[in-house]
C-alpha cells in the first residue's frame, strides 16, 4: 500500500492556516487559535488541531484495509477488514472531546525546558465522530463478549498501529486496556466520519480510533492494525512518552523512571480561557464576557467552572452555556458517561484597569485543577488553574 | 423484625476505645488513632473507624432478610433473600479501602464552620471484604446481564436502604448507578464478612454493601432492601448531603444549590501522614521514618506519593511499602482496577529543629491533591496536600 514516506505529499489544501498557530511544519503540528475554537459547541474540522508524529499517509480508500488480530495465550485469530466491511457493521455517532496530553505544555516550559512540542490551550476540540464500535468488531471475530468470562481475569490490551512512518519508532502505535474497549458504556469507535463527513487526511483518513475520555495519543490515525494482546504496547509512544514522570526525572536519568510509571490513559479535569485570547486587549470600564472550555476524563462530568478576578481569593460560578448529556432536566445525576466538553461564559460588568482572570473546573469525581503546575520531563497533562492578565486599554469605543 | 430504636442497646463490648478518638456517642462516631491505623496493610476490625447516622440495629441472623426489587418502566420484580440464600451464591473476597467522604473534615472546619461531624485522617481503613456479588443477585432475579442491552440505554440506579432509624431521614438510604454495579470489573458485594469473620454490628451485621472505589456513604449497612429504579435515591443522604457544593453555598442559601450538583460517588486522590501522629514529638538530630497511607477512587491506581520537607518547594518520592494489585513485576500497567490503599514510608536522616512535612499522592488518571483546601458547606472530600509541623524535642535518647 503506497504511503507518504516524506513530507512532499502533505495535504496543505486541507489546512486553513488562518485558524492555526503552527508549532512545527515537519511533522505538521498546529493548534487552534483559541478565540475561534469556541464559536460552536462542535468544532469545525478546519479549526480542529493537527498533531502528527511523521508525514501524513496518503491512503487509497479502495485498497485500504486494517488487520484485526487476537494474539493471546488462549486465542489466535487474524482477519482483514476493508472500508466496505466496516460500513456493514452497525454505525454509531458520539460527540467527544479530543485533547492532546501536551495541551498547555507552554505552562510547564515556563518552569523549565521540557521534551515536547510547545502547545498553548488550542489542542482540545469537540467533534461528532462516526463509525463502528471496536467492541462489535472484536466480538465478530471471536473475542468473548461477556466481561465476566475468564478471558477478562487477566489484564489485556488492544494495540493500534498506524500506516506511515513516525519520528521516534518505526511507526506510530499505542494501546488501551481491552476491558475498557469491551465495556459498551465506553463507545470506542473505529471512526470513518468526523462531523458527518469522511475523515480528512490530517485526521486519519480513512479510519482512526476514537477513544472518548482517553488522551489523544491513543486515538491512533491511519489504522493499519488492531491487536488484542497480553501486554501493553511496546511502542515508544506507550513506554517512553505520554507518562507523567515525577519532577526529579530529567533527560539524564529518565531511563530508570519510565518503567515505574503508568502510561497515561484517562484525561484529567481541565479548563481554559479562550476569550480574551492571548494578546487581546480589554477596554477599561466596558463590560466583557469571558469564555472558555472545560473537560474531564473517563466519562466524568464537568460539574462546575469557577472564575476568580482577585487572584484566587474568591471564586464565582461561570455559566455552563453548552453541554451534552443527561442533564437537560436541570438536575445533575452522576451516572451516564460524559465525553464532550463544556463551554462556559462569565460576564464582567466593568473591566478594571488591571484585570487578572483565573478559571478552574471540577468534575463529578471530586477532582479539581491544581493551583500551580508541577513540572514533568515530557510536559504532559498540565491542568493547573488557568490564569491570564490581559492587556487593557482606555479604548476608542463610546463609554 | 426487632431493631434498636434508641441508644440503649449499643454494642459497647465491640468497641476497643483505646484505638479511637470518639467524635460523638449518639450516634456513635469514632475515628481511628492514625498511628495505629497503618500497623498492618489490612486494618484490624477493632481499628476500623465507626460512622453511624443513628442507633445500631440489633438484627437476628436467623430472621434477617433483604428485599430485592426491580421497579423500572419495563420490569417489576420483587424477591426476598435470607442469609442462607446469600451463602448459596458464589462467594468473593476483595481488599478495598473504605473512606468516609468526611475524612479530614477538620481541615475545612479550620477555614470556616461546616455542617458535619469533625474528623481527622482516621476515617479510612483497608479491609478484606467477603460475600456475594450484587451483580449475581440482580442477574438471578432477571436484571439483564448484558450491558449492551437496551435496558442500559437509560440511566438507572440501585438504591440501598438500611434497617434502623437515622437522624436526618426516616432511615438511611443511598444509591449508586446500576451500570457500575453490573460491570463485573467493579466487584460490588453484598458483604457478610470482614477480614474473614462475620461483620460486627457497628459494621453492618449481618450484611452490608461494599462498593470499592466509591465513598463510604454508599456502602449501606444493615441491609433492608436493594432496589433497581429509574432515578437516584430520594434520600436525604443522596440529595442533601454528600455533595461538594461550591464555596458560595452556605446554610442560608444551599436549597438552590443541592439539585444543581451531583451526589458524590467516586473517591478522589488522597494521602495522609499517620506517623508522626498528631502531638507526637520528634527528637532533633535523630533519624525518623514518616509513614502514611494513600488511596484513590473508581479503581485508579496510586502511582506515587511525594514528600516535601521544605514547605512544598521540592518533593521526593516516598517508598510504597505495601500495595495490592498487578504491579508485583515492578512494572506499572494501567489497567486492572485498584481498590485497596497503599502504605508508604519516607526516612528522614536527621530531624531538624523545626520540621515541616507535607505529602501528596498522584493517581493513574493524572490527578493529584490540591495545594490548598477549598471550603464546602458539608465539609466533604477534603483532599488538600497533607501538612504537619510536629513538635520537636532535644530528647532523652543517646545521640
PDB file of C-alpha atoms in Angstrom, chain B residues 107-345:
ATOM      1  CA  UNK B 107      -9.067  20.924  57.562  1.00  0.00           C
ATOM      2  CA  UNK B 108     -12.215  22.525  56.164  1.00  0.00           C
ATOM      3  CA  UNK B 109     -13.556  23.432  59.617  1.00  0.00           C
ATOM      4  CA  UNK B 110     -10.306  25.297  60.170  1.00  0.00           C
ATOM      5  CA  UNK B 111     -11.267  27.606  57.299  1.00  0.00           C
ATOM      6  CA  UNK B 112     -14.924  28.140  58.269  1.00  0.00           C
ATOM      7  CA  UNK B 113     -17.570  26.199  60.173  1.00  0.00           C
ATOM      8  CA  UNK B 114     -19.105  23.311  58.247  1.00  0.00           C
ATOM      9  CA  UNK B 115     -22.161  21.148  58.780  1.00  0.00           C
ATOM     10  CA  UNK B 116     -20.815  17.714  59.737  1.00  0.00           C
ATOM     11  CA  UNK B 117     -19.003  15.580  62.301  1.00  0.00           C
ATOM     12  CA  UNK B 118     -15.386  16.637  62.847  1.00  0.00           C
ATOM     13  CA  UNK B 119     -12.933  14.075  61.514  1.00  0.00           C
ATOM     14  CA  UNK B 120      -9.157  13.941  61.219  1.00  0.00           C
ATOM     15  CA  UNK B 121      -7.496  11.495  58.844  1.00  0.00           C
ATOM     16  CA  UNK B 122      -8.704   8.429  60.757  1.00  0.00           C
ATOM     17  CA  UNK B 123     -11.804   7.619  58.700  1.00  0.00           C
ATOM     18  CA  UNK B 124     -10.123   5.484  56.058  1.00  0.00           C
ATOM     19  CA  UNK B 125      -9.460   1.776  56.536  1.00  0.00           C
ATOM     20  CA  UNK B 126      -8.433  -1.121  54.340  1.00  0.00           C
ATOM     21  CA  UNK B 127     -10.296  -4.411  54.798  1.00  0.00           C
ATOM     22  CA  UNK B 128     -10.785  -7.751  53.166  1.00  0.00           C
ATOM     23  CA  UNK B 129     -14.497  -7.923  52.414  1.00  0.00           C
ATOM     24  CA  UNK B 130     -16.300 -11.177  51.645  1.00  0.00           C
ATOM     25  CA  UNK B 131     -19.727 -12.020  50.314  1.00  0.00           C
ATOM     26  CA  UNK B 132     -21.645 -12.422  47.092  1.00  0.00           C
ATOM     27  CA  UNK B 133     -21.665 -10.065  44.166  1.00  0.00           C
ATOM     28  CA  UNK B 134     -24.649  -7.764  43.889  1.00  0.00           C
ATOM     29  CA  UNK B 135     -24.433  -8.288  40.127  1.00  0.00           C
ATOM     30  CA  UNK B 136     -25.046 -12.023  40.556  1.00  0.00           C
ATOM     31  CA  UNK B 137     -28.048 -11.369  42.806  1.00  0.00           C
ATOM     32  CA  UNK B 138     -29.583  -8.978  40.288  1.00  0.00           C
ATOM     33  CA  UNK B 139     -28.943 -11.297  37.332  1.00  0.00           C
ATOM     34  CA  UNK B 140     -30.502 -14.180  39.285  1.00  0.00           C
ATOM     35  CA  UNK B 141     -33.780 -12.294  39.602  1.00  0.00           C
ATOM     36  CA  UNK B 142     -33.910 -11.186  35.966  1.00  0.00           C
ATOM     37  CA  UNK B 143     -31.936  -7.961  35.544  1.00  0.00           C
ATOM     38  CA  UNK B 144     -30.290  -8.114  32.082  1.00  0.00           C
ATOM     39  CA  UNK B 145     -26.698  -9.322  32.286  1.00  0.00           C
ATOM     40  CA  UNK B 146     -25.538  -7.753  29.035  1.00  0.00           C
ATOM     41  CA  UNK B 147     -24.563  -4.101  29.395  1.00  0.00           C
ATOM     42  CA  UNK B 148     -25.261  -3.791  25.652  1.00  0.00           C
ATOM     43  CA  UNK B 149     -28.949  -4.462  26.133  1.00  0.00           C
ATOM     44  CA  UNK B 150     -31.456  -1.664  25.647  1.00  0.00           C
ATOM     45  CA  UNK B 151     -32.141  -1.773  29.387  1.00  0.00           C
ATOM     46  CA  UNK B 152     -28.865   0.123  29.941  1.00  0.00           C
ATOM     47  CA  UNK B 153     -29.543   2.915  27.464  1.00  0.00           C
ATOM     48  CA  UNK B 154     -31.346   4.708  30.275  1.00  0.00           C
ATOM     49  CA  UNK B 155     -29.601   5.874  33.437  1.00  0.00           C
ATOM     50  CA  UNK B 156     -30.714   3.720  36.363  1.00  0.00           C
ATOM     51  CA  UNK B 157     -29.728   3.459  39.987  1.00  0.00           C
ATOM     52  CA  UNK B 158     -29.639   0.802  42.672  1.00  0.00           C
ATOM     53  CA  UNK B 159     -30.912   2.104  45.984  1.00  0.00           C
ATOM     54  CA  UNK B 160     -29.872   0.529  49.262  1.00  0.00           C
ATOM     55  CA  UNK B 161     -31.893   1.078  52.409  1.00  0.00           C
ATOM     56  CA  UNK B 162     -30.920   0.151  55.944  1.00  0.00           C
ATOM     57  CA  UNK B 163     -32.766  -1.228  58.948  1.00  0.00           C
ATOM     58  CA  UNK B 164     -32.973   1.104  61.891  1.00  0.00           C
ATOM     59  CA  UNK B 165     -33.566   4.798  62.311  1.00  0.00           C
ATOM     60  CA  UNK B 166     -31.469   7.665  61.043  1.00  0.00           C
ATOM     61  CA  UNK B 167     -31.061  11.222  62.275  1.00  0.00           C
ATOM     62  CA  UNK B 168     -31.983  13.094  59.080  1.00  0.00           C
ATOM     63  CA  UNK B 169     -34.409  10.809  57.261  1.00  0.00           C
ATOM     64  CA  UNK B 170     -36.763   8.017  58.213  1.00  0.00           C
ATOM     65  CA  UNK B 171     -33.945   5.561  57.604  1.00  0.00           C
ATOM     66  CA  UNK B 172     -30.546   5.564  55.959  1.00  0.00           C
ATOM     67  CA  UNK B 173     -30.620   5.087  52.192  1.00  0.00           C
ATOM     68  CA  UNK B 174     -28.404   5.838  49.230  1.00  0.00           C
ATOM     69  CA  UNK B 175     -27.897   4.772  45.620  1.00  0.00           C
ATOM     70  CA  UNK B 176     -25.215   4.086  43.032  1.00  0.00           C
ATOM     71  CA  UNK B 177     -25.538   3.753  39.246  1.00  0.00           C
ATOM     72  CA  UNK B 178     -26.769   0.368  38.045  1.00  0.00           C
ATOM     73  CA  UNK B 179     -24.206   0.191  35.264  1.00  0.00           C
ATOM     74  CA  UNK B 180     -21.440   0.482  37.866  1.00  0.00           C
ATOM     75  CA  UNK B 181     -22.898  -2.473  39.750  1.00  0.00           C
ATOM     76  CA  UNK B 182     -23.386  -4.617  36.646  1.00  0.00           C
ATOM     77  CA  UNK B 183     -19.841  -4.125  35.362  1.00  0.00           C
ATOM     78  CA  UNK B 184     -18.067  -7.255  36.618  1.00  0.00           C
ATOM     79  CA  UNK B 185     -14.783  -5.333  36.938  1.00  0.00           C
ATOM     80  CA  UNK B 186     -16.221  -3.396  39.863  1.00  0.00           C
ATOM     81  CA  UNK B 187     -16.968  -6.183  42.350  1.00  0.00           C
ATOM     82  CA  UNK B 188     -19.794  -4.568  44.301  1.00  0.00           C
ATOM     83  CA  UNK B 189     -20.628  -7.012  47.104  1.00  0.00           C
ATOM     84  CA  UNK B 190     -23.422  -7.771  49.492  1.00  0.00           C
ATOM     85  CA  UNK B 191     -20.826  -8.483  52.143  1.00  0.00           C
ATOM     86  CA  UNK B 192     -21.298 -10.661  55.181  1.00  0.00           C
ATOM     87  CA  UNK B 193     -17.633 -10.957  56.156  1.00  0.00           C
ATOM     88  CA  UNK B 194     -14.865  -8.543  57.082  1.00  0.00           C
ATOM     89  CA  UNK B 195     -11.308  -9.833  57.392  1.00  0.00           C
ATOM     90  CA  UNK B 196     -12.610 -13.412  57.279  1.00  0.00           C
ATOM     91  CA  UNK B 197     -15.152 -13.079  60.095  1.00  0.00           C
ATOM     92  CA  UNK B 198     -18.819 -12.226  60.302  1.00  0.00           C
ATOM     93  CA  UNK B 199     -19.458  -8.478  60.279  1.00  0.00           C
ATOM     94  CA  UNK B 200     -19.812  -6.947  63.716  1.00  0.00           C
ATOM     95  CA  UNK B 201     -22.870  -4.815  64.458  1.00  0.00           C
ATOM     96  CA  UNK B 202     -21.037  -1.488  64.060  1.00  0.00           C
ATOM     97  CA  UNK B 203     -20.028  -2.540  60.554  1.00  0.00           C
ATOM     98  CA  UNK B 204     -23.469  -3.634  59.399  1.00  0.00           C
ATOM     99  CA  UNK B 205     -24.234  -7.117  60.705  1.00  0.00           C
ATOM    100  CA  UNK B 206     -25.438  -9.283  59.122  1.00  0.00           C
ATOM    101  CA  UNK B 207     -24.980  -7.790  55.617  1.00  0.00           C
ATOM    102  CA  UNK B 208     -23.844  -4.536  54.071  1.00  0.00           C
ATOM    103  CA  UNK B 209     -22.948  -3.089  50.702  1.00  0.00           C
ATOM    104  CA  UNK B 210     -19.275  -2.966  49.724  1.00  0.00           C
ATOM    105  CA  UNK B 211     -18.758  -0.619  46.762  1.00  0.00           C
ATOM    106  CA  UNK B 212     -14.993  -0.368  46.147  1.00  0.00           C
ATOM    107  CA  UNK B 213     -13.799   2.954  44.760  1.00  0.00           C
ATOM    108  CA  UNK B 214     -16.979   4.719  45.921  1.00  0.00           C
ATOM    109  CA  UNK B 215     -17.428   6.946  49.015  1.00  0.00           C
ATOM    110  CA  UNK B 216     -18.319   5.190  52.260  1.00  0.00           C
ATOM    111  CA  UNK B 217     -21.775   6.784  52.406  1.00  0.00           C
ATOM    112  CA  UNK B 218     -22.935   4.402  49.656  1.00  0.00           C
ATOM    113  CA  UNK B 219     -21.712   1.270  51.498  1.00  0.00           C
ATOM    114  CA  UNK B 220     -25.041   0.927  53.272  1.00  0.00           C
ATOM    115  CA  UNK B 221     -25.057  -1.220  56.440  1.00  0.00           C
ATOM    116  CA  UNK B 222     -27.778  -3.447  57.994  1.00  0.00           C
ATOM    117  CA  UNK B 223     -29.305  -4.008  54.570  1.00  0.00           C
ATOM    118  CA  UNK B 224     -33.077  -3.955  54.464  1.00  0.00           C
ATOM    119  CA  UNK B 225     -33.694  -3.507  50.735  1.00  0.00           C
ATOM    120  CA  UNK B 226     -31.967  -3.254  47.378  1.00  0.00           C
ATOM    121  CA  UNK B 227     -33.975  -1.582  44.662  1.00  0.00           C
ATOM    122  CA  UNK B 228     -33.235  -1.065  40.956  1.00  0.00           C
ATOM    123  CA  UNK B 229     -35.046   2.088  39.887  1.00  0.00           C
ATOM    124  CA  UNK B 230     -35.136   4.726  37.174  1.00  0.00           C
ATOM    125  CA  UNK B 231     -33.730   7.503  39.306  1.00  0.00           C
ATOM    126  CA  UNK B 232     -31.298   8.264  42.078  1.00  0.00           C
ATOM    127  CA  UNK B 233     -32.284   7.712  45.687  1.00  0.00           C
ATOM    128  CA  UNK B 234     -34.519  10.466  47.066  1.00  0.00           C
ATOM    129  CA  UNK B 235     -32.883  10.054  50.450  1.00  0.00           C
ATOM    130  CA  UNK B 236     -31.546  12.995  52.405  1.00  0.00           C
ATOM    131  CA  UNK B 237     -28.160  11.261  52.259  1.00  0.00           C
ATOM    132  CA  UNK B 238     -28.198  11.319  48.456  1.00  0.00           C
ATOM    133  CA  UNK B 239     -29.841  14.681  47.789  1.00  0.00           C
ATOM    134  CA  UNK B 240     -29.000  16.960  50.737  1.00  0.00           C
ATOM    135  CA  UNK B 241     -25.670  15.643  51.952  1.00  0.00           C
ATOM    136  CA  UNK B 242     -22.534  14.113  50.422  1.00  0.00           C
ATOM    137  CA  UNK B 243     -22.191  16.668  47.668  1.00  0.00           C
ATOM    138  CA  UNK B 244     -19.374  19.147  47.092  1.00  0.00           C
ATOM    139  CA  UNK B 245     -21.261  22.425  46.930  1.00  0.00           C
ATOM    140  CA  UNK B 246     -19.436  25.466  45.539  1.00  0.00           C
ATOM    141  CA  UNK B 247     -17.926  27.835  48.106  1.00  0.00           C
ATOM    142  CA  UNK B 248     -20.740  30.417  47.861  1.00  0.00           C
ATOM    143  CA  UNK B 249     -23.297  27.825  49.075  1.00  0.00           C
ATOM    144  CA  UNK B 250     -23.974  28.154  52.802  1.00  0.00           C
ATOM    145  CA  UNK B 251     -26.589  27.071  55.320  1.00  0.00           C
ATOM    146  CA  UNK B 252     -28.700  30.082  54.334  1.00  0.00           C
ATOM    147  CA  UNK B 253     -28.869  29.558  50.592  1.00  0.00           C
ATOM    148  CA  UNK B 254     -27.974  25.926  49.966  1.00  0.00           C
ATOM    149  CA  UNK B 255     -31.506  24.919  48.906  1.00  0.00           C
ATOM    150  CA  UNK B 256     -30.963  26.212  45.407  1.00  0.00           C
ATOM    151  CA  UNK B 257     -27.556  24.572  45.088  1.00  0.00           C
ATOM    152  CA  UNK B 258     -28.402  20.986  46.074  1.00  0.00           C
ATOM    153  CA  UNK B 259     -30.185  19.990  42.846  1.00  0.00           C
ATOM    154  CA  UNK B 260     -27.506  21.561  40.664  1.00  0.00           C
ATOM    155  CA  UNK B 261     -24.656  19.399  41.897  1.00  0.00           C
ATOM    156  CA  UNK B 262     -24.177  15.647  41.637  1.00  0.00           C
ATOM    157  CA  UNK B 263     -24.206  13.224  44.523  1.00  0.00           C
ATOM    158  CA  UNK B 264     -20.672  12.111  45.281  1.00  0.00           C
ATOM    159  CA  UNK B 265     -19.771   8.650  44.103  1.00  0.00           C
ATOM    160  CA  UNK B 266     -16.077   8.162  43.254  1.00  0.00           C
ATOM    161  CA  UNK B 267     -13.407   8.735  45.866  1.00  0.00           C
ATOM    162  CA  UNK B 268     -10.692  11.170  44.820  1.00  0.00           C
ATOM    163  CA  UNK B 269      -6.922  11.031  45.253  1.00  0.00           C
ATOM    164  CA  UNK B 270      -5.957  11.256  48.932  1.00  0.00           C
ATOM    165  CA  UNK B 271      -2.985  10.795  51.218  1.00  0.00           C
ATOM    166  CA  UNK B 272      -2.249  11.363  54.876  1.00  0.00           C
ATOM    167  CA  UNK B 273       0.686  11.259  57.243  1.00  0.00           C
ATOM    168  CA  UNK B 274      -0.018   8.876  60.150  1.00  0.00           C
ATOM    169  CA  UNK B 275       3.419   8.934  61.725  1.00  0.00           C
ATOM    170  CA  UNK B 276       4.200  11.326  63.227  1.00  0.00           C
ATOM    171  CA  UNK B 277       0.720  11.200  64.751  1.00  0.00           C
ATOM    172  CA  UNK B 278      -0.917  14.419  65.977  1.00  0.00           C
ATOM    173  CA  UNK B 279       1.080  15.608  69.003  1.00  0.00           C
ATOM    174  CA  UNK B 280       3.940  13.111  68.560  1.00  0.00           C
ATOM    175  CA  UNK B 281       7.295  14.711  69.367  1.00  0.00           C
ATOM    176  CA  UNK B 282      10.302  14.133  67.120  1.00  0.00           C
ATOM    177  CA  UNK B 283      13.825  14.099  68.516  1.00  0.00           C
ATOM    178  CA  UNK B 284      16.081  16.682  66.908  1.00  0.00           C
ATOM    179  CA  UNK B 285      19.081  15.171  65.108  1.00  0.00           C
ATOM    180  CA  UNK B 286      17.727  11.620  65.199  1.00  0.00           C
ATOM    181  CA  UNK B 287      16.503   9.647  62.207  1.00  0.00           C
ATOM    182  CA  UNK B 288      12.767   9.220  61.772  1.00  0.00           C
ATOM    183  CA  UNK B 289      10.604   7.330  59.295  1.00  0.00           C
ATOM    184  CA  UNK B 290       7.497   9.233  58.188  1.00  0.00           C
ATOM    185  CA  UNK B 291       4.644   6.902  57.284  1.00  0.00           C
ATOM    186  CA  UNK B 292       1.146   7.142  55.925  1.00  0.00           C
ATOM    187  CA  UNK B 293      -1.495   5.928  53.523  1.00  0.00           C
ATOM    188  CA  UNK B 294      -2.704   6.927  50.065  1.00  0.00           C
ATOM    189  CA  UNK B 295      -5.754   5.934  48.053  1.00  0.00           C
ATOM    190  CA  UNK B 296      -7.826   6.942  45.047  1.00  0.00           C
ATOM    191  CA  UNK B 297     -11.276   6.313  43.592  1.00  0.00           C
ATOM    192  CA  UNK B 298     -13.056   4.314  40.885  1.00  0.00           C
ATOM    193  CA  UNK B 299     -10.234   1.773  40.646  1.00  0.00           C
ATOM    194  CA  UNK B 300      -7.492   4.244  39.749  1.00  0.00           C
ATOM    195  CA  UNK B 301      -4.067   3.139  40.980  1.00  0.00           C
ATOM    196  CA  UNK B 302      -1.999   5.373  43.238  1.00  0.00           C
ATOM    197  CA  UNK B 303       1.111   5.961  41.096  1.00  0.00           C
ATOM    198  CA  UNK B 304       3.261   7.756  43.542  1.00  0.00           C
ATOM    199  CA  UNK B 305       3.424   9.535  46.869  1.00  0.00           C
ATOM    200  CA  UNK B 306       5.726  12.514  47.290  1.00  0.00           C
ATOM    201  CA  UNK B 307       7.015  14.130  50.466  1.00  0.00           C
ATOM    202  CA  UNK B 308       8.303  17.666  50.927  1.00  0.00           C
ATOM    203  CA  UNK B 309      10.367  18.823  53.895  1.00  0.00           C
ATOM    204  CA  UNK B 310      10.695  22.426  52.678  1.00  0.00           C
ATOM    205  CA  UNK B 311       7.088  23.645  52.550  1.00  0.00           C
ATOM    206  CA  UNK B 312       6.465  22.339  49.051  1.00  0.00           C
ATOM    207  CA  UNK B 313       9.466  23.833  47.259  1.00  0.00           C
ATOM    208  CA  UNK B 314      10.885  20.375  46.450  1.00  0.00           C
ATOM    209  CA  UNK B 315       9.354  16.924  46.591  1.00  0.00           C
ATOM    210  CA  UNK B 316      10.886  13.467  46.834  1.00  0.00           C
ATOM    211  CA  UNK B 317       9.350  10.070  46.200  1.00  0.00           C
ATOM    212  CA  UNK B 318       8.145   8.091  49.192  1.00  0.00           C
ATOM    213  CA  UNK B 319       8.594   4.339  49.097  1.00  0.00           C
ATOM    214  CA  UNK B 320       5.347   2.468  48.525  1.00  0.00           C
ATOM    215  CA  UNK B 321       5.774  -0.278  51.087  1.00  0.00           C
ATOM    216  CA  UNK B 322       2.595  -2.192  50.661  1.00  0.00           C
ATOM    217  CA  UNK B 323       0.231  -2.287  47.754  1.00  0.00           C
ATOM    218  CA  UNK B 324      -2.136  -4.703  46.173  1.00  0.00           C
ATOM    219  CA  UNK B 325      -2.606  -5.251  42.513  1.00  0.00           C
ATOM    220  CA  UNK B 326      -0.959  -6.362  39.321  1.00  0.00           C
ATOM    221  CA  UNK B 327       2.250  -4.482  39.933  1.00  0.00           C
ATOM    222  CA  UNK B 328       4.269  -7.243  41.553  1.00  0.00           C
ATOM    223  CA  UNK B 329       6.539  -7.462  38.490  1.00  0.00           C
ATOM    224  CA  UNK B 330       7.795  -3.973  39.248  1.00  0.00           C
ATOM    225  CA  UNK B 331       6.222  -2.620  36.085  1.00  0.00           C
ATOM    226  CA  UNK B 332       3.266  -0.397  36.444  1.00  0.00           C
ATOM    227  CA  UNK B 333       0.472  -1.050  33.953  1.00  0.00           C
ATOM    228  CA  UNK B 334      -2.720   0.965  33.917  1.00  0.00           C
ATOM    229  CA  UNK B 335      -5.497  -1.485  33.540  1.00  0.00           C
ATOM    230  CA  UNK B 336      -6.752  -3.632  36.359  1.00  0.00           C
ATOM    231  CA  UNK B 337      -8.777  -1.783  38.974  1.00  0.00           C
ATOM    232  CA  UNK B 338      -7.096  -0.846  42.247  1.00  0.00           C
ATOM    233  CA  UNK B 339      -9.423  -0.855  45.221  1.00  0.00           C
ATOM    234  CA  UNK B 340      -7.042  -1.011  48.164  1.00  0.00           C
ATOM    235  CA  UNK B 341      -4.945   1.649  49.787  1.00  0.00           C
ATOM    236  CA  UNK B 342      -1.174   1.991  49.557  1.00  0.00           C
ATOM    237  CA  UNK B 343       1.036   2.351  52.611  1.00  0.00           C
ATOM    238  CA  UNK B 344       4.189   4.400  52.213  1.00  0.00           C
ATOM    239  CA  UNK B 345       7.295   5.435  54.143  1.00  0.00           C
TER     240      UNK B 345
END
